[in-house]
mmCIF file of C-alpha atoms in Angstrom:
data_model
loop_
_atom_site.group_PDB
_atom_site.id
_atom_site.type_symbol
_atom_site.label_atom_id
_atom_site.label_comp_id
_atom_site.label_asym_id
_atom_site.label_seq_id
_atom_site.Cartn_x
_atom_site.Cartn_y
_atom_site.Cartn_z
ATOM 1 C CA MET N 235 101.349 115.767 108.182
ATOM 2 C CA VAL N 236 99.716 118.811 106.621
ATOM 3 C CA SER N 237 96.327 118.138 108.205
ATOM 4 C CA ILE N 238 97.861 117.750 111.657
ATOM 5 C CA SER N 239 99.907 120.924 111.389
ATOM 6 C CA VAL N 240 97.112 122.982 109.845
ATOM 7 C CA LEU N 241 94.357 121.925 112.225
ATOM 8 C CA GLY N 242 96.464 121.388 115.326
ATOM 9 C CA LEU N 243 98.811 124.337 115.040
ATOM 10 C CA TYR N 244 97.661 126.945 112.551
ATOM 11 C CA VAL N 245 93.989 127.227 113.533
ATOM 12 C CA THR N 246 94.733 126.863 117.246
ATOM 13 C CA ALA N 247 97.491 129.494 117.234
ATOM 14 C CA VAL N 248 95.386 132.047 115.328
ATOM 15 C CA THR N 249 92.432 131.537 117.650
ATOM 16 C CA THR N 250 94.631 131.662 120.758
ATOM 17 C CA LEU N 251 96.413 134.851 119.751
ATOM 18 C CA THR N 252 93.235 136.666 118.766
ATOM 19 C CA ALA N 253 91.445 135.557 121.926
ATOM 20 C CA ARG N 254 94.321 136.764 124.104
ATOM 21 C CA ARG N 255 94.388 140.056 122.229
ATOM 22 C CA GLN N 256 90.608 140.459 122.544
ATOM 23 C CA THR N 257 90.719 140.048 126.337
ATOM 24 C CA LEU N 258 93.667 142.501 126.592
ATOM 25 C CA PHE N 259 95.878 139.696 127.890
ATOM 26 C CA LEU N 260 98.530 140.431 125.258
ATOM 27 C CA LYS N 261 98.543 144.109 126.246
ATOM 28 C CA ARG N 262 98.969 143.204 129.930
ATOM 29 C CA LEU N 263 101.759 140.740 129.155
ATOM 30 C CA ARG N 264 103.518 143.361 127.099
ATOM 31 C CA SER N 265 103.692 145.654 130.143
ATOM 32 C CA THR N 266 105.851 143.064 131.952
ATOM 33 C CA ALA N 267 109.586 142.539 131.617
ATOM 34 C CA ALA N 268 109.035 139.740 129.069
ATOM 35 C CA SER N 269 110.053 140.467 125.487
ATOM 36 C CA ASP N 270 107.582 140.354 122.635
ATOM 37 C CA ALA N 271 109.236 137.217 121.274
ATOM 38 C CA SER N 272 109.033 135.416 124.622
ATOM 39 C CA ILE N 273 105.366 136.367 125.012
ATOM 40 C CA LEU N 274 104.507 134.967 121.585
ATOM 41 C CA ALA N 275 106.683 131.905 122.156
ATOM 42 C CA GLY N 276 104.932 131.186 125.440
ATOM 43 C CA LEU N 277 101.506 131.403 123.830
ATOM 44 C CA VAL N 278 102.255 129.267 120.782
ATOM 45 C CA ALA N 279 104.612 126.731 122.401
ATOM 46 C CA PRO N 280 101.810 124.365 123.539
ATOM 47 C CA PRO N 281 100.203 124.000 120.079
ATOM 48 C CA VAL N 282 103.655 123.644 118.491
ATOM 49 C CA ALA N 283 104.627 120.924 120.981
ATOM 50 C CA ILE N 284 101.319 119.086 120.612
ATOM 51 C CA SER N 285 101.496 119.211 116.797
ATOM 52 C CA ALA N 286 105.089 117.979 116.812
ATOM 53 C CA LEU N 287 104.157 115.151 119.169
ATOM 54 C CA GLN N 288 101.190 114.207 117.001
ATOM 55 C CA LEU N 289 103.429 114.131 113.914
ATOM 56 C CA ILE N 290 105.956 111.947 115.732
ATOM 57 C CA VAL N 291 103.270 109.506 116.889
ATOM 58 C CA VAL N 292 101.553 109.257 113.495
ATOM 59 C CA LEU N 293 104.830 108.862 111.603
ATOM 60 C CA GLY N 294 106.041 106.366 114.209
ATOM 61 C CA VAL N 295 102.929 104.237 113.739
ATOM 62 C CA LEU N 296 103.256 104.475 109.961
ATOM 63 C CA SER N 297 106.901 103.411 110.240
ATOM 64 C CA ALA N 298 105.913 100.462 112.423
ATOM 65 C CA VAL N 299 103.287 99.167 110.009
ATOM 66 C CA SER N 300 105.265 99.831 106.818
ATOM 67 C CA ALA N 301 108.857 99.877 105.676
ATOM 68 C CA GLY N 302 109.413 103.314 107.206
ATOM 69 C CA PRO N 303 110.927 106.393 105.611
ATOM 70 C CA ALA N 304 113.859 105.974 103.245
ATOM 71 C CA ASP N 305 115.403 109.210 104.548
ATOM 72 C CA PRO N 306 114.375 109.900 108.180
ATOM 73 C CA LEU N 307 116.482 113.074 108.439
ATOM 74 C CA LEU N 308 114.763 114.569 105.407
ATOM 75 C CA LEU N 309 111.402 113.680 106.951
ATOM 76 C CA VAL N 310 112.380 115.512 110.157
ATOM 77 C CA ILE N 311 113.446 118.547 108.102
ATOM 78 C CA SER N 312 110.180 118.436 106.187
ATOM 79 C CA GLY N 313 108.166 118.266 109.406
ATOM 80 C CA ALA N 314 110.133 121.122 110.977
ATOM 81 C CA LEU N 315 109.635 123.274 107.886
ATOM 82 C CA LEU N 316 105.925 122.504 107.882
ATOM 83 C CA ILE N 317 105.574 123.458 111.555
ATOM 84 C CA ALA N 318 107.567 126.665 110.991
ATOM 85 C CA LEU N 319 105.385 127.500 107.987
ATOM 86 C CA MET N 320 102.130 127.000 109.859
ATOM 87 C CA LEU N 321 103.404 129.005 112.813
ATOM 88 C CA ALA N 322 104.471 131.902 110.568
ATOM 89 C CA LEU N 323 101.144 131.795 108.721
ATOM 90 C CA ALA N 324 99.327 131.772 112.076
ATOM 91 C CA LEU N 325 101.132 134.914 113.195
ATOM 92 C CA ALA N 326 100.314 136.615 109.893
ATOM 93 C CA THR N 327 96.665 135.554 109.984
ATOM 94 C CA ALA N 328 96.296 136.630 113.616
ATOM 95 C CA GLY N 329 97.368 140.083 112.494
ATOM 96 C CA VAL N 330 94.331 140.461 110.240
ATOM 97 C CA THR N 331 91.859 138.617 112.468
ATOM 98 C CA ARG N 332 89.654 140.838 114.616
ATOM 99 C CA SER N 333 88.247 138.314 117.083
ATOM 100 C CA PRO N 334 88.309 134.608 117.976
ATOM 101 C CA GLU N 335 84.968 134.213 116.221
ATOM 102 C CA HIS N 336 86.372 135.902 113.122
ATOM 103 C CA ALA N 337 89.289 133.419 113.211
ATOM 104 C CA GLN N 338 86.900 130.733 112.015
ATOM 105 C CA VAL N 339 86.580 132.660 108.758
ATOM 106 C CA THR N 340 90.110 134.024 108.331
ATOM 107 C CA THR N 341 91.731 130.627 108.835
ATOM 108 C CA LEU N 342 89.490 128.852 106.335
ATOM 109 C CA PRO N 343 91.500 129.529 103.133
ATOM 110 C CA LEU N 344 94.791 128.439 104.685
ATOM 111 C CA THR N 345 93.094 125.456 106.275
ATOM 112 C CA LEU N 346 91.406 124.025 103.222
ATOM 113 C CA GLY N 347 94.068 125.131 100.715
ATOM 114 C CA PRO N 348 97.073 123.234 102.117
ATOM 115 C CA ILE N 349 94.998 120.166 102.977
ATOM 116 C CA GLY N 350 93.531 120.119 99.457
ATOM 117 C CA LEU N 351 96.973 120.681 97.960
ATOM 118 C CA ALA N 352 98.450 117.794 99.961
ATOM 119 C CA MET N 353 95.636 115.554 98.737
ATOM 120 C CA TRP N 354 96.181 116.744 95.149
ATOM 121 C CA ILE N 355 99.899 115.982 95.353
ATOM 122 C CA GLY N 356 99.279 112.620 96.991
ATOM 123 C CA LEU N 357 96.720 111.571 94.409
ATOM 124 C CA THR N 358 98.391 112.889 91.245
ATOM 125 C CA SER N 359 102.106 112.842 92.147
ATOM 126 C CA ALA N 360 104.383 115.807 91.649
ATOM 127 C CA ASP N 361 104.915 115.049 87.965
ATOM 128 C CA SER N 362 101.827 116.969 86.862
ATOM 129 C CA ALA N 363 102.228 120.748 87.344
ATOM 130 C CA PRO N 364 105.242 120.385 89.658
ATOM 131 C CA LEU N 365 106.070 124.098 89.746
ATOM 132 C CA VAL N 366 102.529 125.114 90.655
ATOM 133 C CA LYS N 367 102.357 122.516 93.403
ATOM 134 C CA ALA N 368 105.755 123.448 94.807
ATOM 135 C CA LEU N 369 105.044 127.177 94.882
ATOM 136 C CA LEU N 370 101.759 126.962 96.794
ATOM 137 C CA PRO N 371 101.839 126.978 100.625
ATOM 138 C CA SER N 372 102.733 123.516 101.957
ATOM 139 C CA GLY N 373 103.160 122.072 98.458
ATOM 140 C CA ALA N 374 106.947 121.884 98.590
ATOM 141 C CA SER N 375 106.989 120.487 102.121
ATOM 142 C CA THR N 376 104.423 117.871 101.119
ATOM 143 C CA GLN N 377 106.581 116.809 98.187
ATOM 144 C CA LEU N 378 109.639 116.840 100.453
ATOM 145 C CA SER N 379 107.826 114.485 102.859
ATOM 146 C CA ILE N 380 106.924 112.148 100.012
ATOM 147 C CA ASN N 381 110.533 112.209 98.794
ATOM 148 C CA ALA N 382 111.765 111.461 102.306
ATOM 149 C CA TRP N 383 109.408 108.524 102.674
ATOM 150 C CA ASN N 384 109.944 107.021 99.237
ATOM 151 C CA GLY N 385 113.611 107.929 98.728
ATOM 152 C CA GLY N 386 115.380 107.957 95.403
ATOM 153 C CA THR N 387 115.510 111.725 94.922
ATOM 154 C CA ALA N 388 118.665 113.747 94.507
ATOM 155 C CA LEU N 389 119.918 116.002 97.286
ATOM 156 C CA GLY N 390 119.796 119.021 94.967
ATOM 157 C CA GLU N 391 116.143 118.420 94.150
ATOM 158 C CA ASN N 392 115.295 118.174 97.830
ATOM 159 C CA LEU N 393 117.233 121.332 98.644
ATOM 160 C CA LEU N 394 115.330 123.181 95.923
ATOM 161 C CA LEU N 395 112.073 122.057 97.524
ATOM 162 C CA THR N 396 113.010 123.806 100.778
ATOM 163 C CA LEU N 397 113.215 127.200 99.053
ATOM 164 C CA PRO N 398 109.484 127.797 98.398
ATOM 165 C CA THR N 399 108.656 126.881 101.991
ATOM 166 C CA LEU N 400 111.370 129.196 103.314
ATOM 167 C CA GLY N 401 109.985 131.919 101.035
ATOM 168 C CA TRP N 402 106.468 131.455 102.416
ATOM 169 C CA ILE N 403 107.826 131.543 105.970
ATOM 170 C CA ALA N 404 109.685 134.793 105.267
ATOM 171 C CA ALA N 405 106.666 136.381 103.563
ATOM 172 C CA ALA N 406 104.358 135.381 106.423
ATOM 173 C CA LEU N 407 106.750 136.746 109.045
ATOM 174 C CA ILE N 408 107.032 140.042 107.159
ATOM 175 C CA MET N 409 103.238 140.247 106.984
ATOM 176 C CA ALA N 410 102.993 139.411 110.683
ATOM 177 C CA LYS N 411 105.475 142.162 111.520
ATOM 178 C CA ILE N 412 103.367 144.659 109.583
ATOM 179 C CA THR N 413 99.875 143.574 110.658
ATOM 180 C CA PHE N 414 100.164 142.026 114.131
ATOM 181 C CA HIS N 415 98.532 144.118 116.877
ATOM 182 C CA TRP N 416 98.873 143.729 120.629
ATOM 183 C CA GLU N 417 95.577 145.463 121.371
ATOM 184 C CA PRO N 418 92.117 144.786 119.937
ATOM 185 C CA ARG N 419 91.566 146.222 116.506
ATOM 186 C CA ARG N 420 88.920 148.888 116.446
#
């Protein structure tokens, strides 16, 4: 789930936003009657939809070949949080990215980090260094996905796992509000 959302949504959204800014497309759109939110929503809706569809297909196939998730609603919540996180991080990263070419470099830490973290959690379980894993970007949503698939975790524990992800989303949106530019950075 993390790999799909990072590669399909995060990297694509950062590159798309910086490319549109570089060609002054964002500036031209901003001179129309459309609001800033609707402009951004229109630009990132396709990668969000494609990533969500990919998650649904992959999880559907996994459900068909295995016992399926113990808590499907929790899995949906986990997937929605992961998509929201990657979208917020994309907006924040686009704010500090100068060009589409530069996006290849600025997206690298938040591409490899969450994917590596998901692999670390999957290989070692959440029992070793649970706080560290939960507090890193995508760590809590990865653990929430594992809990949803395996079941047997308390509602309170799962609710606590949503908090770090919501914190990262809030922090990324605040950073995006501060750093996002509608015109090329000079």
